[in-house]
PDB file of C-alpha atoms in Angstrom:
ATOM      1  CA  LEU A  16      78.695 128.610  97.950  1.00  0.00           C
ATOM      2  CA  LEU A  17      75.973 127.469  95.534  1.00  0.00           C
ATOM      3  CA  LEU A  18      76.637 123.774  96.170  1.00  0.00           C
ATOM      4  CA  PRO A  19      74.234 122.025  98.550  1.00  0.00           C
ATOM      5  CA  PRO A  20      75.650 121.302 102.023  1.00  0.00           C
ATOM      6  CA  ARG A  21      76.998 117.809 102.543  1.00  0.00           C
ATOM      7  CA  CYS A  22      78.098 115.678 105.450  1.00  0.00           C
ATOM      8  CA  LEU A  23      81.800 116.263 106.003  1.00  0.00           C
ATOM      9  CA  VAL A  24      82.393 112.529 106.490  1.00  0.00           C
ATOM     10  CA  CYS A  25      80.364 110.561 103.945  1.00  0.00           C
ATOM     11  CA  ARG A  26      79.481 113.467 101.605  1.00  0.00           C
ATOM     12  CA  VAL A  27      75.771 112.704 101.371  1.00  0.00           C
ATOM     13  CA  ARG A  28      73.521 115.745 101.160  1.00  0.00           C
ATOM     14  CA  ALA A  29      72.803 116.851 104.709  1.00  0.00           C
ATOM     15  CA  PRO A  30      73.082 119.934 106.903  1.00  0.00           C
ATOM     16  CA  GLU A  31      76.737 120.412 107.870  1.00  0.00           C
ATOM     17  CA  PRO A  32      78.720 119.140 109.624  1.00  0.00           C
ATOM     18  CA  TRP A  33      77.236 115.589 109.796  1.00  0.00           C
ATOM     19  CA  CYS A  34      74.411 113.524 108.434  1.00  0.00           C
ATOM     20  CA  VAL A  35      72.243 111.633 110.912  1.00  0.00           C
ATOM     21  CA  ALA A  36      74.233 108.392 110.549  1.00  0.00           C
ATOM     22  CA  CYS A  37      77.646 110.026 111.003  1.00  0.00           C
ATOM     23  CA  ARG A  38      76.382 112.204 113.869  1.00  0.00           C
ATOM     24  CA  ALA A  39      75.470 109.017 115.696  1.00  0.00           C
ATOM     25  CA  GLU A  40      79.160 108.051 115.653  1.00  0.00           C
ATOM     26  CA  VAL A  41      80.319 111.323 117.252  1.00  0.00           C
ATOM     27  CA  VAL A  42      81.647 110.856 120.794  1.00  0.00           C
ATOM     28  CA  GLU A  43      80.824 113.675 123.202  1.00  0.00           C
ATOM     29  CA  LEU A  44      82.974 114.299 126.241  1.00  0.00           C
ATOM     30  CA  PRO A  45      81.159 113.895 129.560  1.00  0.00           C
ATOM     31  CA  ALA A  46      81.260 116.718 132.063  1.00  0.00           C
ATOM     32  CA  GLY A  47      84.725 116.416 133.594  1.00  0.00           C
ATOM     33  CA  CYS A  48      87.598 118.450 134.945  1.00  0.00           C
ATOM     34  CA  PRO A  49      86.941 122.179 134.460  1.00  0.00           C
ATOM     35  CA  ARG A  50      90.663 122.892 134.075  1.00  0.00           C
ATOM     36  CA  CYS A  51      91.382 120.515 131.186  1.00  0.00           C
ATOM     37  CA  ALA A  52      88.012 119.094 129.986  1.00  0.00           C
ATOM     38  CA  GLY A  53      89.377 115.613 130.686  1.00  0.00           C
ATOM     39  CA  PRO A  54      88.012 112.864 132.913  1.00  0.00           C
ATOM     40  CA  SER A  55      87.193 113.868 136.467  1.00  0.00           C
ATOM     41  CA  ASP A  56      89.010 110.997 138.198  1.00  0.00           C
ATOM     42  CA  ALA A  57      91.926 111.869 140.450  1.00  0.00           C
ATOM     43  CA  ALA A  58      94.582 110.375 138.166  1.00  0.00           C
ATOM     44  CA  HIS A  59      93.557 112.031 134.895  1.00  0.00           C
ATOM     45  CA  GLY A  60      96.045 113.907 132.723  1.00  0.00           C
ATOM     46  CA  CYS A  61      95.529 117.603 133.429  1.00  0.00           C
ATOM     47  CA  TRP A  62      97.327 120.904 133.052  1.00  0.00           C
ATOM     48  CA  PRO A  63     100.218 121.186 135.519  1.00  0.00           C
ATOM     49  CA  THR A  64      99.847 123.694 138.348  1.00  0.00           C
ATOM     50  CA  PRO A  65     101.781 126.566 136.701  1.00  0.00           C
ATOM     51  CA  ALA A  66      99.779 126.412 133.449  1.00  0.00           C
ATOM     52  CA  PRO A  67      98.550 129.814 132.220  1.00  0.00           C
ATOM     53  CA  VAL A  68      95.220 128.240 131.185  1.00  0.00           C
ATOM     54  CA  THR A  69      92.537 128.824 133.827  1.00  0.00           C
ATOM     55  CA  ALA A  70      89.832 126.545 132.395  1.00  0.00           C
ATOM     56  CA  THR A  71      89.114 124.453 129.310  1.00  0.00           C
ATOM     57  CA  VAL A  72      85.861 123.869 127.458  1.00  0.00           C
ATOM     58  CA  ALA A  73      85.519 121.104 124.853  1.00  0.00           C
ATOM     59  CA  ARG A  74      82.532 119.176 123.573  1.00  0.00           C
ATOM     60  CA  TYR A  75      83.843 116.261 121.516  1.00  0.00           C
ATOM     61  CA  ARG A  76      86.480 113.575 121.580  1.00  0.00           C
ATOM     62  CA  TYR A  77      88.846 114.049 118.649  1.00  0.00           C
ATOM     63  CA  GLU A  78      88.269 110.893 116.654  1.00  0.00           C
ATOM     64  CA  GLY A  79      86.059 109.466 113.925  1.00  0.00           C
ATOM     65  CA  PRO A  80      83.574 111.943 112.414  1.00  0.00           C
ATOM     66  CA  VAL A  81      84.928 114.819 114.519  1.00  0.00           C
ATOM     67  CA  ALA A  82      88.476 114.353 113.250  1.00  0.00           C
ATOM     68  CA  ALA A  83      87.180 113.986 109.688  1.00  0.00           C
ATOM     69  CA  ALA A  84      85.111 117.172 109.971  1.00  0.00           C
ATOM     70  CA  VAL A  85      88.005 119.215 111.339  1.00  0.00           C
ATOM     71  CA  VAL A  86      90.327 118.039 108.562  1.00  0.00           C
ATOM     72  CA  ALA A  87      87.704 118.743 105.887  1.00  0.00           C
ATOM     73  CA  ALA A  88      87.041 122.237 107.226  1.00  0.00           C
ATOM     74  CA  LYS A  89      90.683 123.098 107.887  1.00  0.00           C
ATOM     75  CA  VAL A  90      92.503 121.747 104.840  1.00  0.00           C
ATOM     76  CA  GLY A  91      89.756 120.355 102.604  1.00  0.00           C
ATOM     77  CA  GLY A  92      88.143 123.669 101.705  1.00  0.00           C
ATOM     78  CA  ALA A  93      84.869 123.177 103.624  1.00  0.00           C
ATOM     79  CA  HIS A  94      85.239 126.585 105.271  1.00  0.00           C
ATOM     80  CA  ARG A  95      81.546 127.236 105.784  1.00  0.00           C
ATOM     81  CA  ALA A  96      81.401 124.271 108.171  1.00  0.00           C
ATOM     82  CA  TRP A  97      83.141 126.280 110.903  1.00  0.00           C
ATOM     83  CA  GLY A  98      79.868 128.064 111.645  1.00  0.00           C
ATOM     84  CA  PRO A  99      77.896 124.865 112.359  1.00  0.00           C
ATOM     85  CA  LEU A 100      80.848 123.409 114.247  1.00  0.00           C
ATOM     86  CA  ALA A 101      81.023 126.514 116.431  1.00  0.00           C
ATOM     87  CA  ALA A 102      77.275 126.298 117.064  1.00  0.00           C
ATOM     88  CA  GLY A 103      77.844 122.808 118.447  1.00  0.00           C
ATOM     89  CA  LEU A 104      79.899 124.291 121.274  1.00  0.00           C
ATOM     90  CA  ALA A 105      77.103 126.555 122.477  1.00  0.00           C
ATOM     91  CA  PRO A 106      75.637 124.090 125.033  1.00  0.00           C
ATOM     92  CA  ARG A 107      79.000 123.924 126.834  1.00  0.00           C
ATOM     93  CA  LEU A 108      79.375 127.706 127.131  1.00  0.00           C
ATOM     94  CA  ALA A 109      76.282 128.637 129.155  1.00  0.00           C
ATOM     95  CA  ASP A 110      78.260 129.215 132.371  1.00  0.00           C
ATOM     96  CA  VAL A 111      81.389 130.762 130.815  1.00  0.00           C
ATOM     97  CA  GLU A 112      81.799 134.470 131.571  1.00  0.00           C
ATOM     98  CA  VAL A 113      84.434 136.397 129.641  1.00  0.00           C
ATOM     99  CA  ASP A 114      85.087 139.972 128.592  1.00  0.00           C
ATOM    100  CA  LEU A 115      86.762 139.208 125.279  1.00  0.00           C
ATOM    101  CA  VAL A 116      86.958 136.401 122.715  1.00  0.00           C
ATOM    102  CA  THR A 117      90.132 135.831 120.718  1.00  0.00           C
ATOM    103  CA  TRP A 118      91.795 132.914 118.951  1.00  0.00           C
ATOM    104  CA  VAL A 119      95.041 131.012 118.517  1.00  0.00           C
ATOM    105  CA  THR A 120      96.330 132.725 115.392  1.00  0.00           C
ATOM    106  CA  THR A 121      97.610 130.538 112.560  1.00  0.00           C
ATOM    107  CA  MET A 122     100.932 131.196 110.844  1.00  0.00           C
ATOM    108  CA  PRO A 123     100.405 133.523 107.825  1.00  0.00           C
ATOM    109  CA  ASP A 124     101.718 131.041 105.264  1.00  0.00           C
ATOM    110  CA  ARG A 125      99.216 128.433 106.428  1.00  0.00           C
ATOM    111  CA  VAL A 126      96.346 130.936 106.268  1.00  0.00           C
ATOM    112  CA  ARG A 127      97.278 131.740 102.660  1.00  0.00           C
ATOM    113  CA  ARG A 128      97.540 128.065 101.768  1.00  0.00           C
ATOM    114  CA  ARG A 129      94.252 127.064 103.425  1.00  0.00           C
ATOM    115  CA  GLY A 130      92.301 130.189 102.488  1.00  0.00           C
ATOM    116  CA  THR A 131      91.147 130.986 106.025  1.00  0.00           C
ATOM    117  CA  ASP A 132      92.263 131.192 109.637  1.00  0.00           C
ATOM    118  CA  HIS A 133      90.129 128.395 111.041  1.00  0.00           C
ATOM    119  CA  ALA A 134      90.362 129.492 114.672  1.00  0.00           C
ATOM    120  CA  ALA A 135      89.273 133.019 113.711  1.00  0.00           C
ATOM    121  CA  ALA A 136      86.234 131.532 111.959  1.00  0.00           C
ATOM    122  CA  LEU A 137      85.373 129.548 115.075  1.00  0.00           C
ATOM    123  CA  ALA A 138      85.811 132.593 117.310  1.00  0.00           C
ATOM    124  CA  ALA A 139      83.533 134.676 115.087  1.00  0.00           C
ATOM    125  CA  GLY A 140      80.769 132.140 115.651  1.00  0.00           C
ATOM    126  CA  LEU A 141      81.323 131.965 119.404  1.00  0.00           C
ATOM    127  CA  GLY A 142      81.420 135.684 120.192  1.00  0.00           C
ATOM    128  CA  PRO A 143      77.607 136.067 120.107  1.00  0.00           C
ATOM    129  CA  VAL A 144      77.203 132.900 122.180  1.00  0.00           C
ATOM    130  CA  LEU A 145      79.534 134.240 124.863  1.00  0.00           C
ATOM    131  CA  GLY A 146      78.161 137.775 124.636  1.00  0.00           C
ATOM    132  CA  ALA A 147      81.627 139.270 124.246  1.00  0.00           C
ATOM    133  CA  PRO A 148      83.473 141.120 121.473  1.00  0.00           C
ATOM    134  CA  VAL A 149      85.783 139.164 119.195  1.00  0.00           C
ATOM    135  CA  ARG A 150      89.212 140.699 118.625  1.00  0.00           C
ATOM    136  CA  ALA A 151      92.556 139.591 117.274  1.00  0.00           C
ATOM    137  CA  THR A 152      95.042 139.832 120.145  1.00  0.00           C
ATOM    138  CA  LEU A 153      97.848 137.500 119.049  1.00  0.00           C
ATOM    139  CA  ARG A 154     100.325 137.598 116.183  1.00  0.00           C
ATOM    140  CA  ALA A 155     101.830 134.353 114.931  1.00  0.00           C
ATOM    141  CA  GLY A 156     105.399 134.339 113.712  1.00  0.00           C
ATOM    142  CA  ARG A 157     108.899 133.007 114.178  1.00  0.00           C
ATOM    143  CA  THR A 158     110.951 134.326 117.072  1.00  0.00           C
ATOM    144  CA  ASP A 159     114.185 133.387 118.803  1.00  0.00           C
ATOM    145  CA  ARG A 160     112.139 131.516 121.415  1.00  0.00           C
ATOM    146  CA  HIS A 161     110.025 129.357 119.112  1.00  0.00           C
ATOM    147  CA  PRO A 162     109.603 128.794 115.353  1.00  0.00           C
ATOM    148  CA  GLU A 163     105.842 129.307 115.710  1.00  0.00           C
ATOM    149  CA  ASP A 164     105.512 131.805 118.522  1.00  0.00           C
ATOM    150  CA  LEU A 165     102.458 133.799 119.588  1.00  0.00           C
ATOM    151  CA  VAL A 166     102.973 137.427 120.549  1.00  0.00           C
ATOM    152  CA  PRO A 167     100.329 139.736 122.108  1.00  0.00           C
ATOM    153  CA  THR A 168      99.362 142.733 120.001  1.00  0.00           C
ATOM    154  CA  LEU A 169      97.491 144.842 122.584  1.00  0.00           C
ATOM    155  CA  ALA A 170      97.116 145.342 126.326  1.00  0.00           C
ATOM    156  CA  LEU A 171      94.162 143.447 127.779  1.00  0.00           C
ATOM    157  CA  GLY A 172      93.568 145.492 130.924  1.00  0.00           C
ATOM    158  CA  SER A 173      92.758 142.694 133.406  1.00  0.00           C
ATOM    159  CA  ALA A 174      90.231 141.104 131.052  1.00  0.00           C
ATOM    160  CA  ARG A 175      88.835 137.607 131.297  1.00  0.00           C
ATOM    161  CA  VAL A 176      89.629 136.111 127.898  1.00  0.00           C
ATOM    162  CA  ALA A 177      88.335 133.129 125.942  1.00  0.00           C
ATOM    163  CA  VAL A 178      90.940 131.872 123.469  1.00  0.00           C
ATOM    164  CA  VAL A 179      89.543 129.655 120.726  1.00  0.00           C
ATOM    165  CA  ASP A 180      91.130 126.823 118.740  1.00  0.00           C
ATOM    166  CA  ASP A 181      89.894 123.698 116.983  1.00  0.00           C
ATOM    167  CA  VAL A 182      91.573 120.815 118.839  1.00  0.00           C
ATOM    168  CA  LEU A 183      93.482 120.391 122.100  1.00  0.00           C
ATOM    169  CA  THR A 184      96.212 117.822 121.449  1.00  0.00           C
ATOM    170  CA  THR A 185      99.350 118.259 123.555  1.00  0.00           C
ATOM    171  CA  GLY A 186      98.427 121.714 124.852  1.00  0.00           C
ATOM    172  CA  ALA A 187     101.773 123.242 123.840  1.00  0.00           C
ATOM    173  CA  THR A 188     100.244 125.801 121.451  1.00  0.00           C
ATOM    174  CA  ALA A 189      97.433 126.657 123.858  1.00  0.00           C
ATOM    175  CA  TRP A 190     100.037 127.132 126.591  1.00  0.00           C
ATOM    176  CA  ARG A 191     101.954 129.661 124.462  1.00  0.00           C
ATOM    177  CA  ALA A 192      98.748 131.488 123.569  1.00  0.00           C
ATOM    178  CA  ALA A 193      97.551 131.678 127.167  1.00  0.00           C
ATOM    179  CA  ALA A 194     100.985 132.765 128.394  1.00  0.00           C
ATOM    180  CA  ALA A 195     101.020 135.581 125.838  1.00  0.00           C
ATOM    181  CA  LEU A 196      97.533 136.700 126.897  1.00  0.00           C
ATOM    182  CA  ARG A 197      98.551 136.643 130.555  1.00  0.00           C
ATOM    183  CA  ALA A 198     101.618 138.715 129.725  1.00  0.00           C
ATOM    184  CA  ALA A 199      99.279 141.247 128.078  1.00  0.00           C
ATOM    185  CA  GLY A 200      97.257 141.556 131.296  1.00  0.00           C
ATOM    186  CA  ALA A 201      94.551 138.873 131.127  1.00  0.00           C
ATOM    187  CA  VAL A 202      93.533 137.768 134.621  1.00  0.00           C
ATOM    188  CA  ALA A 203      91.935 134.522 133.418  1.00  0.00           C
ATOM    189  CA  VAL A 204      92.204 132.545 130.184  1.00  0.00           C
ATOM    190  CA  THR A 205      89.552 130.000 129.229  1.00  0.00           C
ATOM    191  CA  LEU A 206      90.557 127.716 126.371  1.00  0.00           C
ATOM    192  CA  VAL A 207      87.586 126.872 124.132  1.00  0.00           C
ATOM    193  CA  VAL A 208      88.053 124.034 121.634  1.00  0.00           C
ATOM    194  CA  LEU A 209      85.807 121.779 119.612  1.00  0.00           C
ATOM    195  CA  ALA A 210      87.543 118.619 120.738  1.00  0.00           C
ATOM    196  CA  ARG A 211      90.174 117.148 123.005  1.00  0.00           C
ATOM    197  CA  ALA A 212      92.493 114.397 121.729  1.00  0.00           C
ATOM    198  CA  GLY A 213      93.060 111.781 124.410  1.00  0.00           C
ATOM    199  CA  GLY A 214      93.236 112.080 128.172  1.00  0.00           C
ATOM    200  CA  HIS A 215      96.988 112.519 128.567  1.00  0.00           C
ATOM    201  CA  ALA A 216      98.666 115.236 130.616  1.00  0.00           C
ATOM    202  CA  LEU A 217      98.896 118.598 128.866  1.00  0.00           C
ATOM    203  CA  GLY A 218     101.598 121.179 128.362  1.00  0.00           C
ATOM    204  CA  PRO A 219     105.006 121.526 126.697  1.00  0.00           C
ATOM    205  CA  GLY A 220     106.539 118.100 126.243  1.00  0.00           C
ATOM    206  CA  ALA A 221     103.231 116.204 126.414  1.00  0.00           C
ATOM    207  CA  ARG A 222     102.905 113.149 124.194  1.00  0.00           C
ATOM    208  CA  PRO A 223     100.233 113.571 121.500  1.00  0.00           C
ATOM    209  CA  HIS A 224      97.257 111.275 121.016  1.00  0.00           C
ATOM    210  CA  ARG A 225      96.515 109.906 117.552  1.00  0.00           C
ATOM    211  CA  PRO A 226      92.768 109.667 116.852  1.00  0.00           C
ATOM    212  CA  ARG A 227      91.144 106.518 115.604  1.00  0.00           C
ATOM    213  CA  PRO A 228      90.294 106.737 111.889  1.00  0.00           C
ATOM    214  CA  VAL A 229      86.698 107.013 110.720  1.00  0.00           C
TER     215      VAL A 229
END
């Protein structure tokens, strides 16, 4: 904590997450489809009709400095960067109205190995922005249905819920999280992520996008 903040990409001294030069390489997503945060053209890859996700908010494309920052914060020990990364989402959340903020819970063994639940750290920074309480509502664990399942831990009473994660890749994990929240009573689930990887269709069975290296 006593070390000066550094850019998560090039490691020069700079306010996290990026120095001026690396920030210039960050690709922001344009305003697009409100359901999936993808392109707004008619043929874009979106959530299928039965998806439990109501809307998706993302700011960045998952590549280059964004991918490097997420990896550094998630598995490289740069845990304090989640606060600045969460602050970067604030401009995209002005019109989002929810009653509760929660997150896609990480498996316990990964939390122990990494030293933090990254999505919980993101959610903690976004609660004040959204003006809603932040609560753990999902338990991660192995079940007969899936080796990394998400199970609701409390009734949500027809709440509008924002569920937070770092990156939207295939959408399979977000789908399980949103389905669990719907089963607990949520009437709407808005997925809030830092970045979306690619413009492919989302959901179980979707093909992942591999980001370009820095």
